[in-house]
Amino acid sequence: MTSTSRLSGLRDLPVADRRRRIQDSTGVGPEALAALDPAHGLQVEQADHLIENVIGVMGIPVGLATNFTINGRDVLIPMATEEASVVAAASNAARIARVLGGFHTSSTEPLMQAQIQVLDVVDPEGGRARLLESRQEIIDLANEQDPILVRFGGGVRDLLVRLVPSPVQTYVVAHLVVDVRDAMGANAVNTMAEAVATRVGEIAGGRPLLRILTNKADRRITRARAVFDAESLGGPQVVDDLVHAGALAQADPYRAATHNKGIMNGISAVVLATGNDTRAVEAGAHSHAIGPDGRYTSLSRFEKDADGNLVGFLELPMPVGLVGGATKAHPVARSALAILGVGTAQELADVVVATGLAQNLAAMRALATEGIQRGHMSLHARNIAVTAGATGDEVPQVVARLISDKAIRAEHAQQVLAELRSAR
Ligand code: MEV
């Protein structure tokens, strides 16, 4: 249980001291955090069991987002991202959100669906009806595939059957709706779909073809809401401008894509840090960004409340798990989950969506005020300084010069660094 997510001054500490602050705040021991050091992180031999033809591992920075309160609980959020300013921006928005109570979430049950496509059904309406009449038989057959999931309270909840007209023919498509509990669920539902496909084909009177989950996980939705204090945002004008920023994203697909990218900056970073499937979450997000009128739109909404504060709301499918996949097999994912202290996949989903909302608000606020380039350029200057070879206290000195000289370029960084060193 995290005592507080307000770790002020964290960014000024060396990495080892930051880890100690995490230990103090979360009670997570040094052994659980050891994997955050590449020497003890994912080893090539372990990676060799995760994918094929392994030739190495790739390092991505893991940063800690601070200041988050989610459903009344303080939480420190590990984020894996190569993009500068993402972690700082999320922490900044979370600091503003906590003034009025932080983030609040709600969710559906963790229901995933698998599809079984049936071809060549002479009477598709009849095929659909026959399948629905055999609902219990198909559900029982599917549940037999995963007695452990059933024992933990999960299992098939429903059988749906859709008729999907296509340019080639009308397919009968059966859906198994499965409560996957704390798993992401792909393995569970795919196994079930493959196991029942032959019988589904027989009953429908056609040939089963594709048997796979749908990443349009629209029955596994998590929503996050936060009220952002007007004064901390910068005043009433900023609130109004943020409502305009949100409205443009809602109305215009060109803006919506960028707005949603900002949301995914937060979401994918937490999903990756916890060893979950970033592509599954991203595919679900894309599918959810189509509004009722069939147009691509923003995943979040913003409005002003009666007190003049900004209310932000984000909703999307969140198929993440705590068991299976790389969540257990990847040592860094285990560390990240220990820091988060989440006990269920649902709590992890809450954290992911709250981070997405924070990230979105932070980007919008930067865009609606000073623009993002100033913040980006100072972080970019840091990268240039480090790439030029600056270390330790040389980094801030080189960065300061690059910014004051308005020349954030590699050769200038090298020159400044050489001057600095010769002056010592
Ligand atoms: C950059 O990674 C993300 C932003 O473009 C998001 C946005 O425009 O809202 C800043």
PDB file of C-alpha atoms in Angstrom, residues 68 79 85-97 103 226 228 232-233 238 242 245 255 259 262-263 265-266 300 302 310 312 354-373 375-376:
ATOM      1  CA  PHE A  68      -1.751   9.970  -8.584  1.00  0.00           C
ATOM      2  CA  MET A  79       5.790   4.012 -17.213  1.00  0.00           C
ATOM      3  CA  SER A  85       8.262  14.701 -21.051  1.00  0.00           C
ATOM      4  CA  VAL A  86       5.556  11.993 -20.917  1.00  0.00           C
ATOM      5  CA  VAL A  87       6.258  10.972 -17.304  1.00  0.00           C
ATOM      6  CA  ALA A  88       6.648  14.565 -16.102  1.00  0.00           C
ATOM      7  CA  ALA A  89       3.437  15.592 -17.870  1.00  0.00           C
ATOM      8  CA  ALA A  90       1.386  12.748 -16.340  1.00  0.00           C
ATOM      9  CA  SER A  91       2.717  13.581 -12.877  1.00  0.00           C
ATOM     10  CA  ASN A  92       1.910  17.236 -13.392  1.00  0.00           C
ATOM     11  CA  ALA A  93      -1.687  16.558 -14.420  1.00  0.00           C
ATOM     12  CA  ALA A  94      -2.102  14.121 -11.510  1.00  0.00           C
ATOM     13  CA  ARG A  95      -0.933  16.870  -9.136  1.00  0.00           C
ATOM     14  CA  ILE A  96      -3.666  19.160 -10.478  1.00  0.00           C
ATOM     15  CA  ALA A  97      -6.277  16.367 -10.304  1.00  0.00           C
ATOM     16  CA  PHE A 103      -9.245  10.098 -10.410  1.00  0.00           C
ATOM     17  CA  ALA A 226     -11.285  13.666 -12.755  1.00  0.00           C
ATOM     18  CA  PHE A 228      -9.231  19.526 -12.579  1.00  0.00           C
ATOM     19  CA  SER A 232      -4.294  25.074 -10.641  1.00  0.00           C
ATOM     20  CA  LEU A 233      -4.923  24.804 -14.377  1.00  0.00           C
ATOM     21  CA  VAL A 238      -7.519  28.079 -19.515  1.00  0.00           C
ATOM     22  CA  LEU A 242      -9.406  23.330 -22.717  1.00  0.00           C
ATOM     23  CA  ALA A 245      -9.447  21.921 -27.304  1.00  0.00           C
ATOM     24  CA  ARG A 255      -7.247  16.585 -34.362  1.00  0.00           C
ATOM     25  CA  HIS A 259      -5.412  13.959 -29.200  1.00  0.00           C
ATOM     26  CA  GLY A 262      -1.521  11.847 -26.447  1.00  0.00           C
ATOM     27  CA  ILE A 263      -3.849   9.558 -24.470  1.00  0.00           C
ATOM     28  CA  ASN A 265       1.343   8.042 -24.660  1.00  0.00           C
ATOM     29  CA  GLY A 266       0.178   7.362 -21.113  1.00  0.00           C
ATOM     30  CA  SER A 300     -12.092  11.620 -24.000  1.00  0.00           C
ATOM     31  CA  PHE A 302     -14.151  17.666 -21.345  1.00  0.00           C
ATOM     32  CA  LEU A 310     -12.699  21.272 -15.772  1.00  0.00           C
ATOM     33  CA  GLY A 312     -12.324  15.202 -17.850  1.00  0.00           C
ATOM     34  CA  ALA A 354      -6.411   7.242 -15.222  1.00  0.00           C
ATOM     35  CA  THR A 355      -2.892   7.657 -16.603  1.00  0.00           C
ATOM     36  CA  GLY A 356      -4.342   8.091 -20.093  1.00  0.00           C
ATOM     37  CA  LEU A 357      -6.640  10.849 -18.872  1.00  0.00           C
ATOM     38  CA  ALA A 358      -3.816  12.590 -17.014  1.00  0.00           C
ATOM     39  CA  GLN A 359      -1.587  12.408 -20.081  1.00  0.00           C
ATOM     40  CA  ASN A 360      -4.341  13.795 -22.281  1.00  0.00           C
ATOM     41  CA  LEU A 361      -5.039  16.716 -19.963  1.00  0.00           C
ATOM     42  CA  ALA A 362      -1.355  17.549 -19.652  1.00  0.00           C
ATOM     43  CA  ALA A 363      -0.867  17.645 -23.426  1.00  0.00           C
ATOM     44  CA  MET A 364      -4.009  19.718 -23.973  1.00  0.00           C
ATOM     45  CA  ARG A 365      -3.024  22.182 -21.277  1.00  0.00           C
ATOM     46  CA  ALA A 366       0.436  22.639 -22.759  1.00  0.00           C
ATOM     47  CA  LEU A 367      -1.077  23.109 -26.216  1.00  0.00           C
ATOM     48  CA  ALA A 368      -3.717  25.557 -24.992  1.00  0.00           C
ATOM     49  CA  THR A 369      -1.167  27.672 -23.115  1.00  0.00           C
ATOM     50  CA  GLU A 370       2.530  27.964 -23.925  1.00  0.00           C
ATOM     51  CA  GLY A 371       2.657  25.170 -26.550  1.00  0.00           C
ATOM     52  CA  ILE A 372       4.650  22.001 -26.120  1.00  0.00           C
ATOM     53  CA  GLN A 373       7.886  23.025 -27.790  1.00  0.00           C
ATOM     54  CA  GLY A 375       9.183  21.889 -22.535  1.00  0.00           C
ATOM     55  CA  HIS A 376      10.116  19.532 -25.320  1.00  0.00           C
TER      56      HIS A 376
END
